[in-house]
Short mmCIF file of C-alpha atoms in Angstrom, two decimals:
data_model
loop_
_atom_site.label_atom_id
_atom_site.label_comp_id
_atom_site.label_asym_id
_atom_site.label_seq_id
_atom_site.Cartn_x
_atom_site.Cartn_y
_atom_site.Cartn_z
CA MET W 1 0.00 0.00 0.00
CA SER W 2 1.83 3.07 -1.26
CA PRO W 3 1.24 6.54 0.30
CA ASN W 4 2.35 8.31 -2.90
CA PRO W 5 -0.49 10.76 -3.81
CA ALA W 6 0.45 10.51 -7.49
CA ASN W 7 -0.85 6.95 -7.31
CA GLY W 8 -4.32 8.25 -6.53
CA ARG W 9 -6.50 8.04 -3.43
CA LYS W 10 -7.11 4.82 -1.57
CA VAL W 11 -10.79 3.94 -1.31
CA PHE W 12 -12.11 1.97 1.68
CA PHE W 13 -15.54 0.38 2.03
CA LEU W 14 -16.32 -0.24 5.69
CA TYR W 15 -18.53 -3.27 6.42
CA PRO W 16 -19.71 -3.88 2.84
CA ASN W 17 -22.20 -6.68 2.22
CA ALA W 18 -21.84 -9.27 -0.56
CA LEU W 19 -23.50 -6.95 -3.08
CA VAL W 20 -21.08 -4.10 -2.41
CA LYS W 21 -18.12 -6.51 -2.47
CA GLU W 22 -19.11 -7.41 -6.03
CA MET W 23 -19.20 -3.70 -6.84
CA ILE W 24 -15.69 -3.36 -5.44
CA LYS W 25 -14.42 -5.83 -8.04
CA ASP W 26 -15.93 -3.64 -10.75
CA PHE W 27 -14.36 -0.49 -9.30
CA ILE W 28 -10.96 -2.19 -9.43
CA ARG W 29 -11.64 -3.09 -13.07
CA HIS W 30 -12.01 0.67 -13.56
CA GLU W 31 -8.47 0.96 -12.14
CA PHE W 32 -9.36 2.39 -8.72
CA GLU W 33 -7.47 1.20 -5.62
CA VAL W 34 -10.31 -0.14 -3.49
CA TYR W 35 -10.29 -2.11 -0.24
CA SER W 36 -12.93 -3.88 1.83
CA VAL W 37 -12.53 -3.41 5.61
CA ASP W 38 -14.38 -5.06 8.51
CA ASN W 39 -12.70 -3.26 11.39
CA HIS W 40 -13.79 0.31 12.07
CA ILE W 41 -11.35 0.72 14.95
CA GLY W 42 -8.28 -0.47 13.07
CA LEU W 43 -9.29 1.49 9.98
CA LYS W 44 -8.60 4.77 11.78
CA SER W 45 -4.88 4.04 11.81
CA LEU W 46 -4.94 3.52 8.03
CA LEU W 47 -6.80 6.78 7.49
CA LYS W 48 -4.06 8.57 9.42
CA LYS W 49 -1.25 6.76 7.65
CA TYR W 50 -2.69 7.16 4.15
CA GLN W 51 -4.13 10.64 4.28
CA ASN W 52 -6.59 12.01 1.74
CA THR W 53 -8.36 8.67 1.35
CA ILE W 54 -12.02 8.11 0.49
CA LEU W 55 -14.22 6.12 2.87
CA PHE W 56 -17.70 4.69 2.27
CA ILE W 57 -19.42 3.50 5.46
CA ASN W 58 -22.27 1.01 5.79
CA ILE W 59 -24.22 2.71 8.57
CA GLU W 60 -26.49 -0.32 9.03
CA GLU W 61 -23.70 -2.44 10.54
CA ARG W 62 -22.08 -2.74 13.99
CA LEU W 63 -22.71 0.71 15.46
CA LYS W 64 -25.85 2.62 16.38
CA GLU W 65 -26.78 5.79 14.54
CA ASP W 66 -25.36 8.16 17.16
CA GLU W 67 -22.19 6.07 17.34
CA TRP W 68 -21.67 6.33 13.59
CA GLU W 69 -22.14 10.08 13.83
CA ALA W 70 -19.50 10.25 16.56
CA TYR W 71 -17.20 8.02 14.50
CA ILE W 72 -17.43 10.30 11.47
CA LYS W 73 -16.89 13.39 13.62
CA SER W 74 -13.79 11.84 15.18
CA ILE W 75 -12.28 11.19 11.74
CA LEU W 76 -12.98 14.66 10.39
CA SER W 77 -11.81 16.43 13.56
CA ASP W 78 -8.48 14.60 13.74
CA PRO W 79 -5.70 16.61 12.02
CA ASP W 80 -4.20 13.40 10.63
CA SER W 81 -7.42 12.16 8.99
CA LYS W 82 -9.49 15.28 8.38
CA GLY W 83 -8.72 15.11 4.65
CA THR W 84 -10.73 11.90 4.33
CA GLY W 85 -13.63 12.08 1.90
CA ILE W 86 -16.60 10.27 3.44
CA GLY W 87 -19.71 8.76 1.91
CA VAL W 88 -22.32 6.53 3.54
CA PHE W 89 -24.54 3.79 2.18
CA THR W 90 -27.70 2.25 3.55
CA TYR W 91 -30.16 -0.46 2.53
CA PHE W 92 -33.24 1.26 3.92
CA ASP W 93 -35.21 4.38 3.11
CA ARG W 94 -34.07 7.20 5.35
CA SER W 95 -35.70 10.47 6.20
CA LYS W 96 -34.73 13.61 4.38
CA ALA W 97 -33.74 15.11 7.73
CA LEU W 98 -31.25 12.32 8.41
CA THR W 99 -29.81 12.56 4.91
CA GLU W 100 -29.31 16.30 5.32
CA LYS W 101 -27.76 15.75 8.74
CA TYR W 102 -25.06 13.54 7.27
CA LEU W 103 -24.46 15.72 4.24
CA LEU W 104 -24.75 19.18 5.78
CA GLU W 105 -23.99 18.86 9.49
CA LEU W 106 -21.49 16.01 9.62
CA GLY W 107 -19.66 16.99 6.44
CA VAL W 108 -20.21 13.78 4.49
CA ASN W 109 -19.07 14.95 1.05
CA CYS W 110 -19.03 11.74 -1.01
CA GLY W 111 -22.72 11.01 -1.01
CA PHE W 112 -25.58 9.37 0.88
CA ILE W 113 -26.29 6.26 -1.19
CA ARG W 114 -29.40 4.09 -0.91
CA LEU W 115 -28.62 0.58 -2.11
CA LYS W 116 -32.32 -0.19 -2.30
CA THR W 117 -32.41 1.71 -5.59
CA ASP W 118 -31.19 0.30 -8.92
CA ILE W 119 -27.79 -1.37 -8.41
CA LYS W 120 -26.37 -0.05 -11.67
CA LYS W 121 -27.44 3.44 -10.66
CA CYS W 122 -25.70 3.05 -7.28
CA LYS W 123 -22.54 1.81 -8.97
CA ASP W 124 -22.60 4.71 -11.42
CA ILE W 125 -23.05 7.20 -8.57
CA ILE W 126 -20.01 5.83 -6.76
CA LEU W 127 -17.93 5.74 -9.96
CA LYS W 128 -18.81 9.36 -10.68
CA THR W 129 -17.88 10.26 -7.11
CA LEU W 130 -14.50 8.57 -7.49
CA GLU W 131 -13.91 10.32 -10.81
CA ALA W 132 -14.91 13.71 -9.39
CA ASN W 133 -12.53 13.25 -6.46
CA GLU W 134 -9.68 12.21 -8.79
CA ALA W 135 -9.28 8.92 -6.93
CA ARG W 136 -7.30 7.41 -9.79
CA GLY W 137 -4.68 10.17 -9.64
CA LYS W 138 -2.06 10.19 -12.38
CA ARG W 139 -1.98 6.41 -12.40
CA LEU W 140 -3.53 4.73 -15.43
CA PHE W 141 -3.47 1.16 -14.13
CA ILE W 142 -3.68 -0.39 -10.69
CA ARG W 143 -0.97 -2.95 -9.88
CA GLY W 144 -0.96 -6.10 -7.82
CA ILE W 145 2.20 -6.70 -5.78
CA CYS W 146 3.23 -10.29 -6.45
CA ASN W 147 4.72 -12.99 -4.28
CA PRO W 148 7.83 -13.85 -6.33
CA ARG W 149 7.98 -17.33 -4.81
CA VAL W 150 4.69 -18.37 -6.42
CA ASP W 151 3.91 -15.73 -9.07
CA THR W 152 6.18 -16.46 -12.01
CA PHE W 153 6.71 -16.21 -15.75
CA ASN W 154 8.59 -18.20 -18.35
CA LEU W 155 9.31 -17.87 -22.04
CA PHE W 156 11.33 -19.30 -24.90
CA PHE W 157 13.84 -17.08 -26.66
CA ASN W 158 16.17 -18.23 -29.44
CA GLY W 159 15.39 -21.85 -28.64
CA SER W 160 16.09 -21.67 -24.89
CA ARG W 161 13.63 -21.53 -21.99
CA TYR W 162 13.96 -18.80 -19.37
CA ASN W 163 12.20 -18.68 -15.99
CA GLY W 164 11.48 -15.60 -13.93
CA ARG W 165 9.68 -14.24 -10.89
CA LEU W 166 7.02 -11.53 -10.99
CA LEU W 167 7.30 -8.48 -8.74
CA ASP W 168 4.11 -6.70 -9.81
CA VAL W 169 1.52 -6.96 -12.55
CA SER W 170 -1.29 -4.93 -14.11
CA ILE W 171 -3.32 -5.28 -17.28
CA ALA W 172 -0.67 -3.06 -18.90
CA GLY W 173 2.33 -5.27 -18.13
CA PHE W 174 4.65 -6.52 -15.41
CA ALA W 175 7.95 -6.03 -13.63
CA GLY W 176 10.03 -9.15 -13.17
CA GLN W 177 13.44 -10.71 -12.79
CA PHE W 178 14.90 -13.81 -14.42
CA THR W 179 15.90 -16.49 -11.94
CA GLU W 180 18.91 -17.55 -13.99
CA ALA W 181 21.07 -15.71 -16.51
CA PRO W 182 18.65 -13.60 -18.59
CA PRO W 183 18.42 -13.79 -22.37
CA LYS W 184 20.59 -11.35 -24.28
CA VAL W 185 17.97 -8.73 -25.04
CA GLU W 186 17.67 -4.97 -25.00
CA ALA W 187 14.80 -2.55 -24.45
CA GLY W 188 12.41 -2.74 -27.38
CA GLN W 189 12.70 -6.52 -27.77
CA LEU W 190 9.41 -8.30 -28.51
CA LEU W 191 8.81 -11.42 -26.42
CA ARG W 192 6.36 -14.00 -27.76
CA ASP W 193 4.16 -16.34 -25.75
CA ILE W 194 5.11 -15.27 -22.22
CA GLN W 195 3.57 -17.77 -19.80
CA ILE W 196 2.25 -15.85 -16.78
CA VAL W 197 1.44 -17.82 -13.59
CA LEU W 198 -0.52 -15.98 -10.87
CA ARG W 199 -1.23 -18.14 -7.79
CA GLY W 200 -1.47 -21.19 -10.01
CA GLY W 201 -3.61 -19.62 -12.75
CA ARG W 202 -1.84 -19.63 -16.09
CA PHE W 203 -2.26 -17.61 -19.29
CA SER W 204 -0.13 -16.50 -22.22
CA LEU W 205 0.55 -13.03 -23.62
CA ASP W 206 3.03 -11.33 -25.91
CA GLY W 207 5.01 -8.42 -24.50
CA GLN W 208 7.66 -5.86 -25.30
CA ILE W 209 10.53 -4.90 -23.01
CA ILE W 210 10.28 -1.16 -22.43
CA ARG W 211 13.01 -0.80 -19.79
CA ILE W 212 15.80 -2.80 -18.19
CA ASP W 213 17.17 -1.63 -14.84
CA ARG W 214 20.71 -2.99 -14.60
CA ARG W 215 21.63 -3.88 -11.01
CA LYS W 216 25.08 -4.68 -9.65
CA ASN W 217 24.11 -6.70 -6.59
CA ASP W 218 20.80 -8.14 -7.76
CA SER W 219 19.13 -9.55 -10.84
CA ASP W 220 18.30 -6.99 -13.53
CA LEU W 221 14.73 -5.70 -13.43
CA PHE W 222 12.74 -6.07 -16.65
CA ILE W 223 9.69 -3.90 -17.33
CA VAL W 224 7.47 -5.55 -19.93
CA LEU W 225 4.44 -4.01 -21.63
CA PHE W 226 1.77 -6.47 -22.78
CA LYS W 227 0.73 -6.38 -26.43
CA PRO W 228 -3.03 -5.72 -26.52
CA ASP W 229 -3.93 -8.12 -29.35
CA LYS W 230 -3.91 -11.16 -27.02
CA MET W 231 -5.43 -9.38 -24.01
CA THR W 232 -8.82 -11.13 -23.98
CA PRO W 233 -11.65 -10.13 -21.60
CA ASP W 234 -11.04 -13.37 -19.68
CA ILE W 235 -7.34 -12.61 -19.15
CA ARG W 236 -8.16 -9.02 -18.20
CA ASN W 237 -10.65 -10.25 -15.58
CA ARG W 238 -8.17 -12.79 -14.21
CA ILE W 239 -5.53 -10.12 -13.75
CA HIS W 240 -8.01 -7.80 -12.06
CA ASP W 241 -9.22 -10.63 -9.78
CA PHE W 242 -5.60 -11.24 -8.80
CA ILE W 243 -5.13 -7.52 -8.08
CA THR W 244 -8.31 -7.53 -5.97
CA MET W 245 -6.87 -10.37 -3.89
CA CYS W 246 -3.51 -8.59 -3.53
CA LEU W 247 -5.13 -5.35 -2.38
CA GLN W 248 -7.34 -7.15 0.12
CA ASN W 249 -4.43 -9.14 1.54
CA ALA W 250 -2.40 -5.95 1.92
CA ALA W 251 -5.19 -4.22 3.84
CA GLU W 252 -5.71 -7.19 6.16
CA GLN W 253 -2.00 -7.42 6.89
CA GLU W 254 -1.84 -3.72 7.76
CA LEU W 255 -4.84 -4.03 10.08
CA GLN W 256 -3.14 -6.89 11.95
CA ARG W 257 -0.02 -4.86 12.74
#
């Protein structure tokens, strides 16, 4: 989880139900960095660490109405988390007075969303909110940080097979290192039929080396851009599902510290 603001704003959904968790997958497919969190106490430390985040709260879960109000006030009054953009979502019809209380009095500036309405409409509202708040930042693609012991790649070049470990991956490409002596290639080299293995799932793509970081005391780092002609919807979804898992694991690990 990077605190670099150029990478956009982290988006947390607090106590989402199964329906909202499915929406989260779609938001990640739109290249937003989105996390599901089931710990409102631990979340506060993340809001302080990663300032200027966006938080959507399910106000039907865990706390009573006055407790949620106090929770929101505590976030927005803390100097280390006051930059958090907050939205709330509910499954029930709520009075106009309560809606206005959240929006006008408490300073909830990312919407009061009723999930009872059309799901597509709710999803579109949240997407527009994320766009309006520039949650994507300057980043075009969200990356999944790989486990190089199990997330790997291999390819054949000039008749020889080369194995490597993945460091990160997105639908745009990957960063990786060869586990043995790398092939004699330079930036610009086209690589055919790269076998990508993400937690056991395997698929094949062509790619082009766009940069090689030469390292004295470590394996050279290869940055490879995928060629779009073999990027099928199925492969795209598999990469995004992997990224969703990586983001969720990262959030859970941080909350356990």
